[in-house]
Amino acid sequence: MTTLLPALALHGGAGTITAASLSADDARGYHQALHDIATAAQALLLEGGSALDAVCLAVQMLEDCPLFNAGHGAVFTHAGTHELDAAVMDGRDLRAGAIAGVSRLRNPVHAARAVMDDGAHVLLAGAGAEAFAQERGLAFVAPTYFSTPMRREQLERVRAAGRVVLDHDGAAAMAADAARTPLDEDRKMGTVGAVAVDRHGHLAAATSTGGMTNKRVGRIGDSPLIGAGTYADDRWAAISCTGSGEMFIRAAAAYDVCARMRYAGQSLADATDAVVHQSLPAIGGTGGLIAVDRHGNLALPFNTEGMYRAHVRGAEAPVTAIHR
C-alpha cells in the first residue's frame, strides 16, 4: 500500500470582520486557537491515525472553543435557545452520519460520528437525535453550557434590529460600533469544519455549527446535509463548507466539487474555484469551503472578507490565516 504525506485543513467560519475592526489581541487569539487545533490533528495523522479520527478531533476542539460558532459559544435562536447541527463523512465507503437541532449534546460531532457508525440512518434530528446519543453514552450538558456573554449580546442587538444574522455578523456589528468602521452586515458567516487525507490516501470531512443568530427555531442549514455542506469520497475529495447555508443547499456545493472533478475532469483547485466564485455567487451565495483531494492537494477558497482557516501538510508547521 502506498504511503502518502497526510494533510489537513480546518475552518472556523467565513465572512469575518474587516481587518480594520479586528484587534491585534483578537487576531492573535484566533490564530493561536487555529494553530493549536491543527497541531493536535496533525499529530494524530503523523502517528498513523485515520483521516476520520483527525477531522473528528479537530471539530471537537473547535466545538470546545468559544471563539467559534459550534458547541460552546454557539449563537442563539430567536427564542434565546441553541440548536446545533453536525455531520461526518468517511470517504472510504461513503458512510455518513449527521444530527440536527440538538441542544444538550456537548460535542455534536461525536453524535454525528455515532450515527454513522450505527449505520441504520444518516440524519437524526431533535429529541430523537438526543435520545440516540444518550443511548450511546455521549456527554450531555445543560443548554446554558453553550451560552457566552458575547453571543447573548449579539442576540439582543440583532433582535433590536429585526434581523437574522450569520454568525460572525453579530460580532462584526459590535466591533463596527466600537471602531465606527462600516461593515457589510450580510457577509459574516459561521460554522466550523475539517477535512483530511491520511497516510493511506483515505479522505474524511466533518462540519459543525450553531446556525444563525436570531434564526427561526427549527431552521437547519447546509452543515448537516450530506452533499450540501459536507462530503467526502476517496476517489475525489473531502469538503466542508461555511456560508449562507440556504444557498449551499440549493447548489449542492460540497458534492458539486466532487462532481466537477469526476465528470468534467477538473482539478481540485478549478472545481472549488468554480463552486465558490461562480456557482454560489450566481444565486447570491457567500462563504467558502475547505477541501483536500486524494493526492494531498488542498484548496481553501472563499468569496467573503475573510475566512478563519488553517492547513498543514506532513510534519510542516501549520499555516493559519483570517484575511486574504
XYZ file of C-alpha atoms in Angstrom:
324
model
C 0.000 0.000 0.000
C 1.294 3.436 -0.934
C 2.070 5.735 1.982
C 1.154 9.373 1.407
C 2.018 12.565 3.200
C -1.036 13.339 5.347
C -2.691 16.723 5.010
C -5.440 18.560 6.845
C -7.358 21.817 6.649
C -9.830 23.346 9.057
C -12.072 26.407 9.125
C -13.828 28.428 11.786
C -16.274 30.273 9.566
C -16.147 32.601 6.588
C -17.008 36.255 6.328
C -15.252 37.597 9.466
C -14.920 41.228 10.456
C -12.749 43.538 8.426
C -9.068 43.699 9.187
C -9.520 47.249 10.439
C -12.064 46.122 13.038
C -10.245 43.019 14.308
C -7.974 43.994 17.194
C -4.447 42.609 17.378
C -5.323 40.715 20.557
C -8.424 39.170 18.997
C -6.475 38.191 15.883
C -3.776 36.539 17.995
C -6.428 34.582 19.856
C -7.934 33.234 16.653
C -4.553 32.382 15.159
C -3.453 30.590 18.323
C -6.650 28.555 18.537
C -6.442 27.541 14.879
C -2.752 26.670 15.254
C -3.296 24.541 18.359
C -6.179 22.611 16.829
C -4.317 21.977 13.571
C -1.278 20.825 15.538
C -3.297 18.302 17.557
C -4.932 16.824 14.458
C -1.599 16.806 12.652
C -0.003 14.790 15.468
C -2.766 12.211 15.204
C -2.216 11.857 11.456
C 1.562 11.598 11.809
C 1.101 8.810 14.343
C -0.796 6.854 11.698
C -4.291 7.914 12.722
C -7.124 7.918 10.238
C -8.451 10.944 8.400
C -11.809 10.281 10.048
C -10.351 10.421 13.552
C -8.368 13.542 12.677
C -11.340 15.568 11.419
C -13.470 14.496 14.364
C -10.741 15.580 16.788
C -10.322 18.933 15.050
C -14.048 19.659 15.038
C -14.423 18.561 18.654
C -11.739 21.067 19.631
C -13.413 23.769 17.540
C -16.706 22.999 19.292
C -14.983 23.379 22.665
C -13.521 26.783 21.744
C -15.881 29.718 22.493
C -14.404 31.803 19.666
C -16.321 29.792 17.082
C -19.992 29.174 16.343
C -20.255 25.495 17.288
C -20.695 23.859 20.690
C -19.574 26.170 23.499
C -20.003 29.642 22.013
C -22.832 28.741 19.625
C -25.179 31.538 18.587
C -28.741 31.935 19.868
C -32.041 31.315 18.088
C -34.801 33.930 18.149
C -36.200 32.150 21.216
C -32.920 32.549 23.096
C -32.060 28.861 22.784
C -29.336 26.915 20.998
C -29.854 24.430 18.160
C -26.731 22.637 16.984
C -26.028 20.629 13.822
C -23.104 18.442 12.731
C -22.093 15.929 10.072
C -19.292 13.445 9.417
C -18.441 11.549 6.230
C -15.922 8.793 5.542
C -14.535 8.833 2.007
C -13.580 5.159 2.090
C -17.106 3.866 1.627
C -19.313 6.983 1.585
C -20.653 6.253 5.052
C -22.075 9.368 6.668
C -23.798 10.480 9.833
C -25.437 13.731 10.890
C -27.521 15.288 13.642
C -29.586 18.470 13.632
C -31.445 20.662 16.084
C -29.881 19.333 19.295
C -29.463 21.471 22.394
C -27.857 19.336 25.106
C -25.015 17.435 23.435
C -21.615 18.744 24.479
C -19.998 17.705 21.185
C -22.461 17.320 18.307
C -19.718 15.922 16.067
C -19.477 12.866 18.334
C -23.191 12.238 17.865
C -22.838 12.547 14.092
C -19.983 10.016 14.223
C -22.145 7.675 16.305
C -24.985 7.898 13.770
C -22.520 6.998 11.024
C -21.036 4.103 12.990
C -24.501 2.748 13.792
C -25.308 2.708 10.090
C -29.108 2.460 10.279
C -29.692 6.101 9.339
C -27.763 9.105 8.062
C -29.536 12.064 9.711
C -31.296 12.266 13.083
C -32.860 15.452 14.431
C -34.117 16.978 17.657
C -35.306 14.805 20.508
C -34.716 11.633 18.518
C -31.091 12.546 17.928
C -30.574 13.288 21.617
C -32.228 10.025 22.665
C -29.938 8.142 20.309
C -26.884 9.948 21.707
C -27.954 9.194 25.258
C -28.233 5.503 24.388
C -24.669 5.666 23.102
C -23.397 7.220 26.327
C -22.331 10.546 24.855
C -21.703 13.583 27.061
C -24.682 15.825 27.817
C -24.614 19.349 29.265
C -27.146 21.921 30.401
C -28.209 24.159 27.485
C -26.583 27.118 29.240
C -23.180 25.497 28.631
C -23.252 26.771 25.054
C -24.002 30.373 26.028
C -21.392 33.098 26.243
C -21.873 36.790 27.113
C -20.727 37.834 23.655
C -23.307 35.618 21.934
C -26.050 36.891 24.249
C -25.150 40.465 23.384
C -25.212 39.558 19.686
C -28.736 38.214 20.029
C -30.044 41.301 21.780
C -28.511 43.607 19.202
C -29.809 41.575 16.280
C -33.277 41.276 17.813
C -33.407 45.044 18.245
C -32.564 45.468 14.572
C -35.074 42.813 13.496
C -32.509 40.781 11.568
C -31.308 37.213 11.209
C -27.524 37.217 11.190
C -24.966 34.704 10.017
C -22.579 34.005 12.932
C -19.624 36.420 12.853
C -22.093 39.080 11.719
C -23.109 39.907 15.270
C -19.524 40.205 16.448
C -18.804 42.336 13.401
C -21.625 44.698 14.260
C -20.326 45.181 17.792
C -16.825 45.832 16.509
C -18.177 48.281 13.954
C -19.944 50.324 16.586
C -16.834 50.378 18.747
C -14.479 51.275 15.902
C -17.022 53.231 13.811
C -15.966 51.130 10.831
C -18.658 50.420 8.196
C -19.245 46.714 7.644
C -21.388 44.667 5.293
C -23.869 43.001 7.665
C -24.678 40.188 5.234
C -21.166 38.902 4.751
C -20.386 37.320 8.104
C -20.952 33.598 8.444
C -20.217 30.784 10.848
C -19.691 27.033 11.138
C -16.562 25.014 11.798
C -15.148 22.109 9.862
C -12.174 19.961 8.948
C -11.035 17.808 6.034
C -8.102 15.413 5.892
C -6.273 12.778 3.905
C -4.303 10.189 5.863
C -1.195 8.164 5.048
C -3.280 5.539 3.273
C -4.982 8.035 0.982
C -8.321 7.920 2.766
C -10.393 11.092 2.983
C -12.852 12.393 5.569
C -14.809 15.545 6.340
C -16.642 16.878 9.390
C -18.695 20.043 9.928
C -20.474 21.541 12.953
C -22.473 24.714 13.569
C -24.707 26.661 15.895
C -26.534 28.142 12.903
C -27.524 31.813 12.575
C -28.049 34.417 15.273
C -31.780 35.053 15.766
C -32.680 32.222 13.388
C -36.169 30.747 13.443
C -36.414 27.766 15.782
C -36.163 24.587 13.708
C -34.071 26.092 10.922
C -31.491 23.673 9.509
C -28.724 24.844 7.195
C -26.255 23.068 4.956
C -23.799 21.797 7.595
C -25.589 18.520 8.489
C -26.780 17.874 4.935
C -24.543 15.427 3.099
C -23.664 16.854 -0.296
C -24.546 20.421 0.672
C -22.166 21.389 3.476
C -20.215 18.162 3.960
C -18.948 15.476 1.578
C -16.063 13.015 1.197
C -15.211 10.462 -1.486
C -11.789 8.766 -1.590
C -11.830 8.906 -5.383
C -12.080 12.688 -5.485
C -12.103 14.963 -2.456
C -13.320 15.817 1.037
C -15.141 19.131 1.538
C -16.509 21.177 4.447
C -18.418 24.386 3.724
C -19.282 27.580 5.582
C -21.530 30.395 4.487
C -25.092 31.250 3.556
C -26.444 27.763 4.166
C -29.605 28.019 2.123
C -27.556 28.801 -0.991
C -25.087 25.998 -0.330
C -28.055 23.621 -0.100
C -29.513 24.853 -3.383
C -26.147 24.461 -5.118
C -25.338 21.067 -3.539
C -21.985 22.805 -3.069
C -19.900 20.112 -1.379
C -20.934 17.360 -3.779
C -20.588 19.679 -6.762
C -16.835 19.876 -6.125
C -16.542 16.094 -6.494
C -18.921 16.046 -9.465
C -16.818 18.590 -11.330
C -13.693 16.532 -10.682
C -15.373 13.285 -11.702
C -17.389 14.291 -14.740
C -15.562 17.368 -16.025
C -12.033 16.246 -15.151
C -11.350 19.423 -13.207
C -8.549 19.712 -10.675
C -9.391 20.341 -7.027
C -8.363 23.972 -7.419
C -10.515 24.524 -10.504
C -13.523 22.695 -9.077
C -13.528 24.568 -5.763
C -12.927 27.886 -7.501
C -15.884 27.315 -9.818
C -18.220 26.487 -6.939
C -17.146 29.353 -4.664
C -16.624 32.067 -7.266
C -19.183 31.124 -9.915
C -21.994 28.774 -8.865
C -22.654 30.254 -5.433
C -22.446 33.958 -6.343
C -24.829 33.306 -9.237
C -27.595 32.650 -6.690
C -26.399 35.103 -4.054
C -24.335 32.591 -2.089
C -21.489 33.880 0.050
C -18.934 31.987 2.114
C -16.187 29.498 1.475
C -15.041 25.926 1.824
C -12.022 23.798 2.589
C -11.120 20.750 0.533
C -8.416 18.121 0.112
C -8.052 15.516 -2.630
C -6.603 12.003 -2.538
C -3.176 13.313 -3.555
C -2.999 15.723 -0.637
C -3.724 18.869 -2.629
C -5.515 21.500 -0.547
C -7.937 24.274 -1.503
C -9.389 26.922 0.824
C -11.311 29.419 -1.353
C -13.816 31.998 -0.091
C -15.696 34.904 -1.637
C -16.090 36.973 1.535
C -13.960 39.429 3.502
C -12.079 36.529 5.064
C -12.270 33.004 6.490
C -10.799 31.685 9.728
C -8.654 28.817 8.492
C -5.574 26.664 8.930
C -3.849 23.946 6.968
C -0.955 21.595 7.477
C 0.883 19.028 5.370
C 3.108 16.278 6.731
C 5.308 17.490 9.587
C 5.392 21.102 8.395
C 4.330 23.875 10.770
C 0.611 24.723 10.497
C -0.309 27.818 8.489
C -3.149 29.958 9.857
C -4.952 32.874 8.238
C -8.016 35.075 8.596
C -7.992 37.564 5.740
C -6.570 37.194 2.252
